[in-house]
Coordinates of C-alpha atoms and ligand atoms in Angstrom, one line a residue:
X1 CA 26.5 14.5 14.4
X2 CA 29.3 13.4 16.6
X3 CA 29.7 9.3 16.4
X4 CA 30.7 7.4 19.3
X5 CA 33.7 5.2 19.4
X6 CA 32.9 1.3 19.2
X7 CA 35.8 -1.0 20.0
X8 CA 35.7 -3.6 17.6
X9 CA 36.3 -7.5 18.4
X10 CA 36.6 -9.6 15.7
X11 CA 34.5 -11.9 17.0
X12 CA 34.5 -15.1 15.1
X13 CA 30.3 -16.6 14.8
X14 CA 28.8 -19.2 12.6
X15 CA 26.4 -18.4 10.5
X16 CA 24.5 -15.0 10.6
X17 CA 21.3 -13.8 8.6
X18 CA 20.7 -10.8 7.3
X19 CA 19.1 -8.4 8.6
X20 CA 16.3 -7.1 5.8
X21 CA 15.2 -3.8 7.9
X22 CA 15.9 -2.4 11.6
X23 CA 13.0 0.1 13.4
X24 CA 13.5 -0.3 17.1
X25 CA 16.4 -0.5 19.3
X26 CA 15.8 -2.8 22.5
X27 CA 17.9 -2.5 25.8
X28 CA 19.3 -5.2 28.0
X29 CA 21.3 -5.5 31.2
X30 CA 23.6 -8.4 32.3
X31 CA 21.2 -9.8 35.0
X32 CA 23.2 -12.0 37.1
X33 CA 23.3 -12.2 40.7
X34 CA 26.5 -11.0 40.7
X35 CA 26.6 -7.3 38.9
X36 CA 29.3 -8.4 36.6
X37 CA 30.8 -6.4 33.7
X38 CA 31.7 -8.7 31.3
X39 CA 33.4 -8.2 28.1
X40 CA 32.0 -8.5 24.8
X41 CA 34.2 -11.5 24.5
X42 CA 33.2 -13.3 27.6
X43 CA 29.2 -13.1 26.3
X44 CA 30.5 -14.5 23.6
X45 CA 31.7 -17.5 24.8
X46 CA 29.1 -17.9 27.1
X47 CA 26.4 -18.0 23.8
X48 CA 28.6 -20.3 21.9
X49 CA 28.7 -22.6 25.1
X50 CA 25.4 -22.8 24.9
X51 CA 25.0 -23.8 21.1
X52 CA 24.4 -20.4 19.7
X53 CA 26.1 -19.1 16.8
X54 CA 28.1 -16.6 18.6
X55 CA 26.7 -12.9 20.9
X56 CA 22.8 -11.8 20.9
X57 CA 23.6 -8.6 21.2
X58 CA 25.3 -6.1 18.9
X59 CA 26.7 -3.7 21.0
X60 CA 28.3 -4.2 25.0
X61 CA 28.9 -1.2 27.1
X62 CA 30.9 -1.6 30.0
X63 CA 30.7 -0.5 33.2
X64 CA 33.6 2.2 32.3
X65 CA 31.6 3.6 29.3
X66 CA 33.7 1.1 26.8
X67 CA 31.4 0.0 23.8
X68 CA 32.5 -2.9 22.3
X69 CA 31.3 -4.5 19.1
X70 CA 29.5 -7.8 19.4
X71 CA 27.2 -9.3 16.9
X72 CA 27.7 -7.8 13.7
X73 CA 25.4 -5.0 13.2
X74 CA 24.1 -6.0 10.0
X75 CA 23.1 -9.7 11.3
X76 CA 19.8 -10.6 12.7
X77 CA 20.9 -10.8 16.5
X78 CA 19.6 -13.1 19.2
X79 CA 18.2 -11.0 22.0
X80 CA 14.7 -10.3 22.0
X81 CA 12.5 -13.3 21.7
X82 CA 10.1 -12.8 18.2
X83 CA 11.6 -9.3 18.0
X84 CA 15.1 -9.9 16.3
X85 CA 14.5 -9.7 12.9
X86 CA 13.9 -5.9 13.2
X87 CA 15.5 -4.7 16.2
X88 CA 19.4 -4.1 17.4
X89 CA 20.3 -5.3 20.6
X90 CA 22.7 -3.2 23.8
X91 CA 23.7 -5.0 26.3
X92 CA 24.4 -2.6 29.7
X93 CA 26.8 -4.8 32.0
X94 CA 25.9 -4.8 35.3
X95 CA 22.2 -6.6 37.2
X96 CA 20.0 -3.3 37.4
X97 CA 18.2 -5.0 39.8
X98 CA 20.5 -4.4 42.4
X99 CA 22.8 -2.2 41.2
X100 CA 22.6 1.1 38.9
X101 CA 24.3 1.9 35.4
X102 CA 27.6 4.0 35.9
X103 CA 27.0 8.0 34.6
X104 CA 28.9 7.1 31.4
X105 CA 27.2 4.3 30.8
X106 CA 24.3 6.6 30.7
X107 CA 25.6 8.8 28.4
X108 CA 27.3 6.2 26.1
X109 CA 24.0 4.7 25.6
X110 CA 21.9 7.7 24.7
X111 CA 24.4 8.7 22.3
X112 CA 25.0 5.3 20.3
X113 CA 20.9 5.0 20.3
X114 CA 21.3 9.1 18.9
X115 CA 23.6 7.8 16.1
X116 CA 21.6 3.9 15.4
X117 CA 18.3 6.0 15.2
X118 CA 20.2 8.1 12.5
X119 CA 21.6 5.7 10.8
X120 CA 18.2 3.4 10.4
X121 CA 16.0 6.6 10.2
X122 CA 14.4 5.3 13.3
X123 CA 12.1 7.9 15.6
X124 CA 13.8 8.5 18.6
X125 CA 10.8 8.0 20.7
X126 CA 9.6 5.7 23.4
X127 CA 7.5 4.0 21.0
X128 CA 11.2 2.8 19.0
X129 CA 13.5 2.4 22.0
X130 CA 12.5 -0.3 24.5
X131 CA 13.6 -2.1 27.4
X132 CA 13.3 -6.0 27.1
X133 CA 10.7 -6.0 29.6
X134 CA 8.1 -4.3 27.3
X135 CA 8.6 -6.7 24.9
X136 CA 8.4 -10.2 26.9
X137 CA 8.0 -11.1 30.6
X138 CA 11.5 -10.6 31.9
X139 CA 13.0 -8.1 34.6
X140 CA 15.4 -7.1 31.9
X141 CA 16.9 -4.2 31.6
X142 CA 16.4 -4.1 35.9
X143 CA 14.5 -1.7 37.2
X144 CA 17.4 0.9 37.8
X145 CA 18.2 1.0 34.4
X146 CA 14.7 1.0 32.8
X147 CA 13.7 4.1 35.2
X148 CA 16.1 6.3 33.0
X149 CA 14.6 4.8 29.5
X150 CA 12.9 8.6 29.4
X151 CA 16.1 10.7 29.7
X152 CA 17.6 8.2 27.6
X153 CA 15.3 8.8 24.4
X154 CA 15.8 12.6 25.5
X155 CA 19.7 12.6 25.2
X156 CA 19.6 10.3 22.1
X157 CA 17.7 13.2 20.4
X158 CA 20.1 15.8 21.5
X159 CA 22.8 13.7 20.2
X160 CA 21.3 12.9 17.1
X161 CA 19.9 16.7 16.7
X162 CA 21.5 18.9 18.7
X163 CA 20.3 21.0 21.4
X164 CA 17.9 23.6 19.3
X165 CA 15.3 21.2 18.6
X166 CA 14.7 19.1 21.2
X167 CA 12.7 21.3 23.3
X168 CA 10.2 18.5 23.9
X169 CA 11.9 15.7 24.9
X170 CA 15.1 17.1 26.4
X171 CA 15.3 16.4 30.0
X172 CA 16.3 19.4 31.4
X173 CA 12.9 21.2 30.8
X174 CA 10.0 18.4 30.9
X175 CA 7.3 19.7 28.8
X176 CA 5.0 19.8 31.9
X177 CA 6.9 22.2 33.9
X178 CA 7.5 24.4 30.7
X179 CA 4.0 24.4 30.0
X180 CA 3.1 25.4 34.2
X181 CA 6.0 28.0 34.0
X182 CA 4.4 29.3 30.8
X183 CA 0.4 29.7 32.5
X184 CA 2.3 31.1 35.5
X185 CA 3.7 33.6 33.5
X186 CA 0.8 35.1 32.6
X187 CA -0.5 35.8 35.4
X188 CA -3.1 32.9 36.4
X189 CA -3.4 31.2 39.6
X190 CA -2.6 27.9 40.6
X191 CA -6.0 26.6 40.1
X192 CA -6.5 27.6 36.7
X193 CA -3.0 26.5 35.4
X194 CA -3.8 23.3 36.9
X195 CA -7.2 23.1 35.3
X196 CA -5.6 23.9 31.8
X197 CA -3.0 21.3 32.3
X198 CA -4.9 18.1 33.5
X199 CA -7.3 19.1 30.2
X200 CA -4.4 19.0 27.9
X201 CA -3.1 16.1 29.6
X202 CA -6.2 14.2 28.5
X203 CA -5.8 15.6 25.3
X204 CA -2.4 15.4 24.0
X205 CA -0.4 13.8 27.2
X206 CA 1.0 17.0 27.4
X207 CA 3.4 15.6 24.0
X208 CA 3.2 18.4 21.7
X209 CA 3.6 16.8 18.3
X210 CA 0.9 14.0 19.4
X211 CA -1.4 12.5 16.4
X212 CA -5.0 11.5 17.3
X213 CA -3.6 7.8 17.6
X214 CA -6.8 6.9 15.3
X215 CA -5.0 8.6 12.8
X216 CA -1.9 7.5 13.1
X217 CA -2.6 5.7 9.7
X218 CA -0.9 9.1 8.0
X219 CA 2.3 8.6 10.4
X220 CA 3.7 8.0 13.4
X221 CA 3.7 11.9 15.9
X222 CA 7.2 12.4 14.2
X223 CA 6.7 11.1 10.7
X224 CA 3.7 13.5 10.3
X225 CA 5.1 16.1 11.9
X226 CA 8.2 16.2 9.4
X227 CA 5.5 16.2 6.4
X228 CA 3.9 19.3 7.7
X229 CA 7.1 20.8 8.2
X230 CA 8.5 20.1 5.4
X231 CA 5.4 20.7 2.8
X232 CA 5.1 16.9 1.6
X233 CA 2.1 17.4 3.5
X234 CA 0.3 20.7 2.1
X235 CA -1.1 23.1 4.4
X236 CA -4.4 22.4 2.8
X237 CA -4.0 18.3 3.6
X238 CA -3.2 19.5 7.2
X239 CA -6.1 21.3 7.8
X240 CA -9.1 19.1 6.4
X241 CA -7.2 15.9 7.1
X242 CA -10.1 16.1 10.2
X243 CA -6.9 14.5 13.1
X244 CA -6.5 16.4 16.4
X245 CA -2.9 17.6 16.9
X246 CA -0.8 19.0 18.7
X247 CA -1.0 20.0 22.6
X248 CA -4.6 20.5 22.6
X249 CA -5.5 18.5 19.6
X250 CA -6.3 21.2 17.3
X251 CA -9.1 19.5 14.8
X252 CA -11.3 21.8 13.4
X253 CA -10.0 23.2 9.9
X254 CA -10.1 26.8 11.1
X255 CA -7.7 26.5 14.4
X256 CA -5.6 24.2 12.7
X257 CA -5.3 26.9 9.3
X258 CA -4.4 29.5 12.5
X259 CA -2.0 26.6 14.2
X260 CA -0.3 25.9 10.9
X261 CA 0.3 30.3 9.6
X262 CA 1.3 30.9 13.9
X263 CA 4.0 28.3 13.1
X264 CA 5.3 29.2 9.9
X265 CA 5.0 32.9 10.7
X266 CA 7.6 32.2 13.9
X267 CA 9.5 29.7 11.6
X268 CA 8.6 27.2 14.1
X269 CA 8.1 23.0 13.4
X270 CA 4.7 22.4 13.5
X271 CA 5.1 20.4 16.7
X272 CA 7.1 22.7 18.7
X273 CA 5.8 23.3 22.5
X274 CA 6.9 26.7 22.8
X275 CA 5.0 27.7 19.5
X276 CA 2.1 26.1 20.6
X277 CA 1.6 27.2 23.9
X278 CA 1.9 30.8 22.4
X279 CA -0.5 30.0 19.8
X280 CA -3.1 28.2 22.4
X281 CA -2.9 31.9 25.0
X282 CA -3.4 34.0 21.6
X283 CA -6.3 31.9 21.1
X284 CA -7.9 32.3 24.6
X285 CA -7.4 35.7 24.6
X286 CA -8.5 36.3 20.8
X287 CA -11.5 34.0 21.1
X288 CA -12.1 33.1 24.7
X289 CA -12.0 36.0 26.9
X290 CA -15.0 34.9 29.0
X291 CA -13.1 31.7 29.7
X292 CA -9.9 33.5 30.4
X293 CA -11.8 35.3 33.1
X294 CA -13.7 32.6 34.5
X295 CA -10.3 31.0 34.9
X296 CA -8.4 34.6 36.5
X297 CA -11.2 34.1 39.0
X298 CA -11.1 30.1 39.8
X299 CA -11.5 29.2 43.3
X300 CA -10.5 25.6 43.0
X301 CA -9.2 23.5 40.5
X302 CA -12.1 21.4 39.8
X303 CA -14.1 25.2 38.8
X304 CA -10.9 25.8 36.5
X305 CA -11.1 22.2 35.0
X306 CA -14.9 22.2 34.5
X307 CA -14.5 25.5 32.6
X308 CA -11.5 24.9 30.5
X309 CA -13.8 21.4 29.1
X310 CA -16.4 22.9 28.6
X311 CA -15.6 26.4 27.1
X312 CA -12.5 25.6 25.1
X313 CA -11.9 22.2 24.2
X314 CA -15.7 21.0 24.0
X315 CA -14.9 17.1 23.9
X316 CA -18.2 15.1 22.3
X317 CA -18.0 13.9 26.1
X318 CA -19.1 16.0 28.6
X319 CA -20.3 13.8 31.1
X320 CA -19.7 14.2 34.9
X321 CA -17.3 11.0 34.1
X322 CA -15.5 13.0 31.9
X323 CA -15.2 16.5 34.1
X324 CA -14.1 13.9 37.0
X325 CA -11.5 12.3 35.6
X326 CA -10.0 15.7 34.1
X327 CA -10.4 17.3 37.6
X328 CA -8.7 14.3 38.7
X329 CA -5.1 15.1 36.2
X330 CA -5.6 18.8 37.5
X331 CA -5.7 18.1 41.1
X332 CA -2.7 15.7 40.4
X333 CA -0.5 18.8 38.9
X334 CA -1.9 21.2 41.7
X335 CA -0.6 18.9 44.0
X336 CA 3.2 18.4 41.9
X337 CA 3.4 22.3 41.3
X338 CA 1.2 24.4 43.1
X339 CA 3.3 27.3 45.0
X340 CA 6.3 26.0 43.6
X341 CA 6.5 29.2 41.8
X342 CA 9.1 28.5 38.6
X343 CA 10.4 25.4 40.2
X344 CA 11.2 22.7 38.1
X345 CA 11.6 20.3 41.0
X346 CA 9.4 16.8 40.1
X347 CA 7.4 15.7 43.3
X348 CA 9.5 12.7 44.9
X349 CA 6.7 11.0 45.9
X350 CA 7.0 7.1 45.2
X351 CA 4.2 4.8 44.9
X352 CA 4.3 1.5 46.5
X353 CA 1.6 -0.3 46.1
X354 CA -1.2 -0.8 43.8
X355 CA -3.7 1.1 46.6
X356 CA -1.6 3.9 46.7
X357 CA -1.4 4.9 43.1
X358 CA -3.6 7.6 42.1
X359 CA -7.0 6.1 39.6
X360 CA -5.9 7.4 36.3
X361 CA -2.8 4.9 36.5
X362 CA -4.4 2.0 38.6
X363 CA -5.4 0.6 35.5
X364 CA -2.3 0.0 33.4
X365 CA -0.1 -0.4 36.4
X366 CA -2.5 -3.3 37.4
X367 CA -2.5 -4.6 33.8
X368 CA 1.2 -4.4 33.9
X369 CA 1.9 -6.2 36.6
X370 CA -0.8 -9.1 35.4
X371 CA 1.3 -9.3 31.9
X372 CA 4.7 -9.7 34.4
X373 CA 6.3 -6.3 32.6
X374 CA 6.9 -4.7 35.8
X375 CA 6.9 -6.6 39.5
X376 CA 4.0 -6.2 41.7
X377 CA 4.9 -8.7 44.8
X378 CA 6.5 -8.0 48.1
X379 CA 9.9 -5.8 46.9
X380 CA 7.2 -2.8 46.1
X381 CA 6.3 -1.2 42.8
X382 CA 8.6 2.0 43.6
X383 CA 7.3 4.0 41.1
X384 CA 7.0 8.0 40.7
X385 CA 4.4 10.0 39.5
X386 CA 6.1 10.8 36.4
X387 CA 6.9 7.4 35.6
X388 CA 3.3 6.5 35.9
X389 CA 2.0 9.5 33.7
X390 CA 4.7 7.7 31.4
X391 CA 3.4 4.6 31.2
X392 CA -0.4 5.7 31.0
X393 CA 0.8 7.8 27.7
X394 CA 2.8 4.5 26.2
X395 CA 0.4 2.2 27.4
X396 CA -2.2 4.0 25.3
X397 CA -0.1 4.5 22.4
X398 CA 0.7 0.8 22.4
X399 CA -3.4 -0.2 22.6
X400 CA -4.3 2.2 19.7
Ligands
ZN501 ZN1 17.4 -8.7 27.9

């Protein structure tokens, strides 16, 4: 992996603990008024003025793309309120509250989280690299630099992997327009792709190497992921272990013996999206050809939905409750894709206010804005739909 270049400081602190293990990275902006790009040195001084032992942060990029070294990185920094004794600190200069992060700054970021998440053996996920906001009440990192958190974590991974296996997270290809380009592709109509995709969406989030989140006792998505891959975890371990994986959140020991021999027979990780989706059409068409017609004939999405529950994923829950609300994520990608024929173009519809947002998010946005994580007073919430299907999926992962 290529390393980035840190300028270092010598940077003179009193006294500095140890820090005993590191498994999250948090993100922070400069914040005042004025959208300043101050040098390493000058936060220096500024924390020593007022009584601190030297920098919070470990790392300063500047507006130019220049990362300098602040706290050392093997200290316990002073950044994140309760979260230090874990976690490495970047400090973005500029207030991305009123102004936006430079391209390199960007790019500078994702790469040094690509080569921290390395080093520490952290996942580079979401669920590892945070804004200061989701930690604590604060505006920090400013809303123009925490609405590119996503294709932050996505370029980290291509950084720290390279380009052949981040098929799920890089940004160029979000999983859900792979997976509608892939349904499209065989020949179904707008109504059942949509159907198909608002059930996997309440399955999985559409994140192909998803754990049950009950289960997540075996591993975090990636941890358990690597075992399968790698055999620590048997074949045999994966497929009575009884936790729904993967896209659709294959559980029963026979689909996932079929899951597990499809991906070793394409030499495929376990949690690969393309892999799966060809795996999940074999399986309609092998097992489900009634369904795969019902859905070749849909006449709205809600008939497409209803069918795709109840024929192929068979939830214990089958209540109208249930159909509703997975009509209600297939409506919401008919709406982003249908007749957009291969177009990867995200809908650039931005949500306002709490009335407009669609009922599947109302509920964490509205918690979110009670907790003081994002701002829900006059300025407007300015969200888009994919921000919101990304904080529904975090939110969840957070409350498991
Ligand atoms: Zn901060």
């Amino acid at each position: 992996m290529e390393r980035v270049n840190i300028v270092e400081t010598n940077l003179e602190f009193g006294e500095l603990l140890e820090r005993e293990y590191t498994d999250a990275i948090v993100i922070h902006h400069t914040g005042n008024p004025t959208d300043d790009d101050l040098s390493a040195e000058e936060i220096h001084q500024s924390h020593l003025n007022q009584g601190w032992v030297g920098i919070g942060y470990h790392f300063v990029i500047r507006k130019d793309g220049t990362i300098e070294r602040g706290r050392p990185e093997w200290a316990i920094g002073s950044h994140a309120y309760g979260e230090n004794s874990h976690t490495i600190g970047i400090h973005v200069c500029g207030n991305f509250e009123i102004g936006a992060p430079t391209e390199i700054q960007l790019g500078k970021l994702a790469h040094l989280i690509g080569n921290l998440c390395a080093d520490y053996d952290i996942p580079t996920d979401r669920a590892h690299i945070v804004g200061h906001r989701e930690l604590m009440p604060t505006a920090c990192p400013g809303k123009n630099l925490f609405s590119h958190i996503d294709d932050i974590v996505g370029n980290a991974n291509w950084y720290r992997y390279g380009a052949e296996k981040t098929s799920q997270t890089q940004n160029n290809e979000i999983p859900e327009v792979k997976i509608w380009n892939f349904f499209k592709s065989k020949k179904l109509n707008d109504y059942a792709v949509a159907g198909i995709m608002g059930n996997l969406y309440a399955e999985s989030g559409l994140i192909s190497n998803n754990l049950q989140n009950s289960y997540e006792i075996l591993g975090s998505d990636e941890e358990y992921t690597a075992k399968v891959d790698s055999g620590e975890y048997s074949k045999e371990t994966f497929v009575n272990d009884g936790a729904g994986y993967g896209l659709a959140q294959w559980t029963y020991f026979a689909r996932k013996a079929a899951l597990y021999d499809f991906a070793k027979q394409k030499g495929a990780s376990i949690g690969d999206l393309d892999m799966q989706l060809e795996f999940l059409w074999a399986e309609l068409l092998d097992s489900y050809v009634s369904l795969v017609n019902a859905l070749m004939d849909a006449q709205s999405v809600k008939q497409a939905s209803d069918a795709f529950l109840l024929d192929f994923e068979r939830p214990a829950d089958q209540s109208e409750g249930q159909k509703a609300r997975r009509a209600g994520y297939s409506q919401e990608f008919y709406e982003d894709y249908a007749g957009k024929a291969g177009d990867a173009n995200m809908s650039e519809k931005r949500y306002n206010t709490v009335d407009e947002l669609p009922d599947w998010a109302k509920w964490t946005i509205e918690r979110m804005i009670e907790q003081g994580i994002i701002n829900g007073d006059g300025a407007g919430l300015d969200l888009s739909k994919d921000m919101l299907r990304t904080f529904v999926i975090v939110e969840r992962m957070l409350r498991r």
